[in-house]
Structures are given as structure tokens and as C-alpha cells.
Short mmCIF file of C-alpha atoms and ligand atoms in Angstrom, two decimals:
data_model
loop_
_atom_site.label_atom_id
_atom_site.label_comp_id
_atom_site.label_asym_id
_atom_site.label_seq_id
_atom_site.Cartn_x
_atom_site.Cartn_y
_atom_site.Cartn_z
CA UNK A 15 115.83 123.74 114.93
CA UNK A 16 119.31 123.80 113.42
CA UNK A 17 119.78 124.51 109.72
CA UNK A 18 120.77 121.00 108.69
CA UNK A 19 118.27 119.23 110.95
CA UNK A 20 115.30 117.43 109.39
CA UNK A 21 112.25 117.59 111.62
CA UNK A 22 109.96 114.55 111.57
CA UNK A 23 106.22 115.17 111.25
CA UNK A 24 104.10 114.15 114.26
CA UNK A 25 102.76 111.08 112.49
CA UNK A 26 106.11 109.89 111.10
CA UNK A 27 106.88 106.20 111.54
CA UNK A 28 110.25 105.00 110.26
CA UNK A 29 110.78 101.25 110.10
CA UNK A 30 113.76 99.09 109.24
CA UNK A 31 114.63 95.45 109.67
CA UNK A 32 118.04 93.81 109.89
CA UNK A 33 119.48 90.32 110.05
CA UNK A 34 121.36 89.18 113.16
CA UNK A 35 124.47 91.10 112.07
CA UNK A 36 122.69 94.42 111.59
CA UNK A 37 122.56 94.22 107.80
CA UNK A 38 119.49 96.03 106.50
CA UNK A 39 116.96 93.83 104.73
CA UNK A 40 113.92 96.12 104.79
CA UNK A 41 113.26 99.84 105.16
CA UNK A 42 109.93 101.57 104.73
CA UNK A 43 109.29 104.58 102.55
CA UNK A 44 109.58 107.00 105.49
CA UNK A 45 112.96 105.64 106.55
CA UNK A 46 114.17 106.20 102.98
CA UNK A 47 112.66 109.69 102.90
CA UNK A 48 114.36 110.95 106.08
CA UNK A 49 117.68 109.16 105.55
CA UNK A 50 117.72 110.50 101.98
CA UNK A 51 118.81 107.08 100.73
CA UNK A 52 116.91 105.23 98.01
CA UNK A 53 115.89 101.74 99.14
CA UNK A 54 118.36 99.99 96.82
CA UNK A 55 121.25 101.80 98.54
CA UNK A 56 120.11 100.59 101.98
CA UNK A 57 119.33 96.92 101.39
CA UNK A 58 122.35 94.74 102.15
CA UNK A 59 124.25 97.54 103.92
CA UNK A 60 125.18 97.67 107.64
CA UNK A 61 122.79 99.83 109.66
CA UNK A 62 125.72 102.06 110.58
CA UNK A 63 125.20 103.64 107.13
CA UNK A 64 123.10 106.27 108.96
CA UNK A 65 125.32 106.49 112.04
CA UNK A 66 126.01 109.98 113.38
CA UNK A 67 129.30 110.63 115.19
CA UNK A 68 127.48 112.43 118.04
CA UNK A 69 126.10 109.16 119.39
CA UNK A 70 128.60 107.48 121.75
CA UNK A 71 129.66 103.91 120.91
CA UNK A 72 128.43 102.78 124.34
CA UNK A 73 124.83 103.57 123.29
CA UNK A 74 125.12 101.05 120.47
CA UNK A 75 126.91 98.56 122.75
CA UNK A 76 123.92 98.76 125.10
CA UNK A 77 121.53 98.40 122.14
CA UNK A 78 123.22 95.22 120.86
CA UNK A 79 123.62 93.69 124.33
CA UNK A 80 119.91 94.25 124.98
CA UNK A 81 118.55 92.85 121.71
CA UNK A 82 121.00 89.94 121.58
CA UNK A 83 119.71 88.93 125.01
CA UNK A 84 116.22 88.82 123.47
CA UNK A 85 114.99 92.06 125.02
CA UNK A 86 113.46 95.20 123.53
CA UNK A 87 115.72 98.28 123.35
CA UNK A 88 114.32 101.81 123.46
CA UNK A 89 116.31 104.99 123.06
CA UNK A 90 116.96 108.31 121.39
CA UNK A 91 119.17 108.30 118.31
CA UNK A 92 120.55 111.01 116.04
CA UNK A 93 121.04 109.74 112.49
CA UNK A 94 122.92 111.15 109.51
CA UNK A 95 121.37 111.53 106.11
CA UNK A 96 122.97 110.83 102.78
CA UNK A 97 123.35 114.55 102.12
CA UNK A 98 125.01 115.24 105.49
CA UNK A 99 121.93 116.44 107.37
CA UNK A 100 120.59 114.77 110.50
CA UNK A 101 117.37 113.82 112.27
CA UNK A 102 116.51 112.61 115.76
CA UNK A 103 114.21 109.70 116.51
CA UNK A 104 112.87 107.76 119.45
CA UNK A 105 113.55 104.15 118.48
CA UNK A 106 112.15 100.84 119.72
CA UNK A 107 114.02 97.74 118.52
CA UNK A 108 112.43 94.30 118.71
CA UNK A 109 114.29 91.00 118.37
CA UNK A 110 112.26 88.33 116.60
CA UNK A 111 112.36 84.71 115.50
CA UNK A 112 110.09 84.09 112.53
CA UNK A 113 108.11 80.92 111.84
CA UNK A 114 110.87 79.55 109.58
CA UNK A 115 113.38 79.90 112.40
CA UNK A 116 115.27 82.88 110.97
CA UNK A 117 116.11 85.66 113.39
CA UNK A 118 116.43 89.40 113.05
CA UNK A 119 115.61 92.78 114.48
CA UNK A 120 112.99 95.40 113.67
CA UNK A 121 113.32 99.06 114.56
CA UNK A 122 110.29 101.36 114.73
CA UNK A 123 111.00 105.07 115.12
CA UNK A 124 108.87 108.06 115.88
CA UNK A 125 109.42 111.74 116.40
CA UNK A 126 111.35 112.87 119.48
CA UNK A 127 110.17 116.12 121.09
CA UNK A 128 112.35 119.25 121.14
CA UNK A 129 112.84 118.78 124.91
CA UNK A 130 113.89 115.14 124.49
CA UNK A 131 116.30 116.06 121.70
CA UNK A 132 117.90 118.77 123.82
CA UNK A 133 118.14 116.46 126.82
CA UNK A 134 119.75 113.57 124.93
CA UNK A 135 122.02 115.80 122.85
CA UNK A 136 123.47 117.02 126.18
CA UNK A 137 123.69 113.58 127.73
CA UNK A 138 125.54 112.18 124.69
CA UNK A 139 127.79 115.25 124.49
CA UNK A 140 128.85 114.71 128.10
CA UNK A 141 129.41 111.01 127.48
CA UNK A 142 131.79 111.87 124.61
CA UNK A 143 133.91 114.24 126.75
C1 LIG B 218 117.22 96.91 113.86
C2 LIG B 218 118.40 97.83 114.07
C3 LIG B 218 118.26 99.17 113.78
C4 LIG B 218 119.35 100.06 113.96
N1 LIG B 218 119.15 101.36 113.67
C5 LIG B 218 120.20 102.21 113.76
C6 LIG B 218 120.06 103.57 113.38
O1 LIG B 218 118.97 104.03 113.00
N2 LIG B 218 121.15 104.37 113.48
C7 LIG B 218 122.35 103.91 113.90
O2 LIG B 218 123.31 104.70 113.93
N3 LIG B 218 122.52 102.62 114.28
C8 LIG B 218 121.47 101.78 114.21
N4 LIG B 218 121.65 100.46 114.60
C9 LIG B 218 122.93 100.05 115.19
C10 LIG B 218 123.97 99.70 114.14
O3 LIG B 218 123.84 98.33 113.81
C11 LIG B 218 125.42 99.95 114.65
O4 LIG B 218 125.64 99.21 115.82
C12 LIG B 218 125.70 101.45 114.95
O5 LIG B 218 125.34 102.26 113.86
C13 LIG B 218 127.16 101.69 115.31
O6 LIG B 218 127.95 101.33 114.23
P1 LIG B 218 129.45 100.82 114.41
O7 LIG B 218 129.40 99.76 115.47
O8 LIG B 218 129.86 100.32 113.07
O9 LIG B 218 130.21 102.02 114.85
C14 LIG B 218 120.58 99.57 114.44
C15 LIG B 218 120.71 98.19 114.74
C16 LIG B 218 119.64 97.35 114.57
C17 LIG B 218 119.77 95.88 114.90
#
């Protein structure tokens, strides 16, 4: 593990919800803990607040294309923390329409293994070349 990497515990479960534009409207306590942002600094902000430059733009293009088409997106993401550290997650993003007709997206994240992190760090590095 690198010095400024935060390692998720095995039972970590980081959740956030956005509106249709990707503006955060909910984050659970574990998302706040790992991102090092208090909840009031996340609500109302674009989800790119935790974006890490090592993830190619095409990954997010694929993410948005998938969820806007009403499908579930799954993938490995490296996120930045408020203090300039980072953490890897395996994310699953669900599009939803609630009973009042409003739409949004929910992301549920769990720990990625060391092997998965190494694999995707290399894939993304090559994509950025
Ligand atoms: C529900 C949901 C969760 C997201 N979670 C993350 C995330 O954890 N990290 C991230 O960098 N982008 C996340 N995104 C994608 C961002 O909205 C954004 O597309 C990405 O950070 C790239 O930002 P940019 O297009 O401003 O460069 C999420 C989007 C949605 C809809």
C-alpha cells in the first residue's frame, strides 16, 4: 500500500446518491469518512468533488452513457480525499425513478482487492498514455 492510500476495511460500504446531473444529495457516514469530507461539504456539490486525475475521462463517459440508458454500471474507481490522499473502490451505480417520479442515481461501493487495484491502475495508466 502506498503512503497516501487509504485502505478500506473488508466490511466497508460507501453509499452516495445524486440527482440526474450528478449533484450529490446523500452520502453515508462511510463515504464521508473515506473521502474526508463532512456531509455538509458534499451535499449540493458535483460528484467530481472526489475525482482523481488517474481515472481517464472515458471511464466516466462510459459510466454516464450506461446509467442514462437506464442500466447498472459497475467498475473500479480511484477517488481523491479532501486532504489529498486516495482510495480505490469497486462501485455499482443504479439508476432509479422513485414513486414521486423523480429520478437519480445511487452508488454503492465496496473494497477492491490489491490484485484488482493493481490491474485497474495499470489499465487506466495505459489508457492515459
Ligand atoms: C451516483 C454517482 C456516483 C459517482 N461517483 C463518483 C465517484 O465516486 N468518483 C468520481 O470521480 N466520479 C463519480 N461519479 C461521476 C461524476 O459525476 C463525474 O462524471 C466524474 O467525477 C468526472 O468528472 P468531470 O466530468 O467533471 O471531469 C459519480 C456519478 C454518479 C451519477
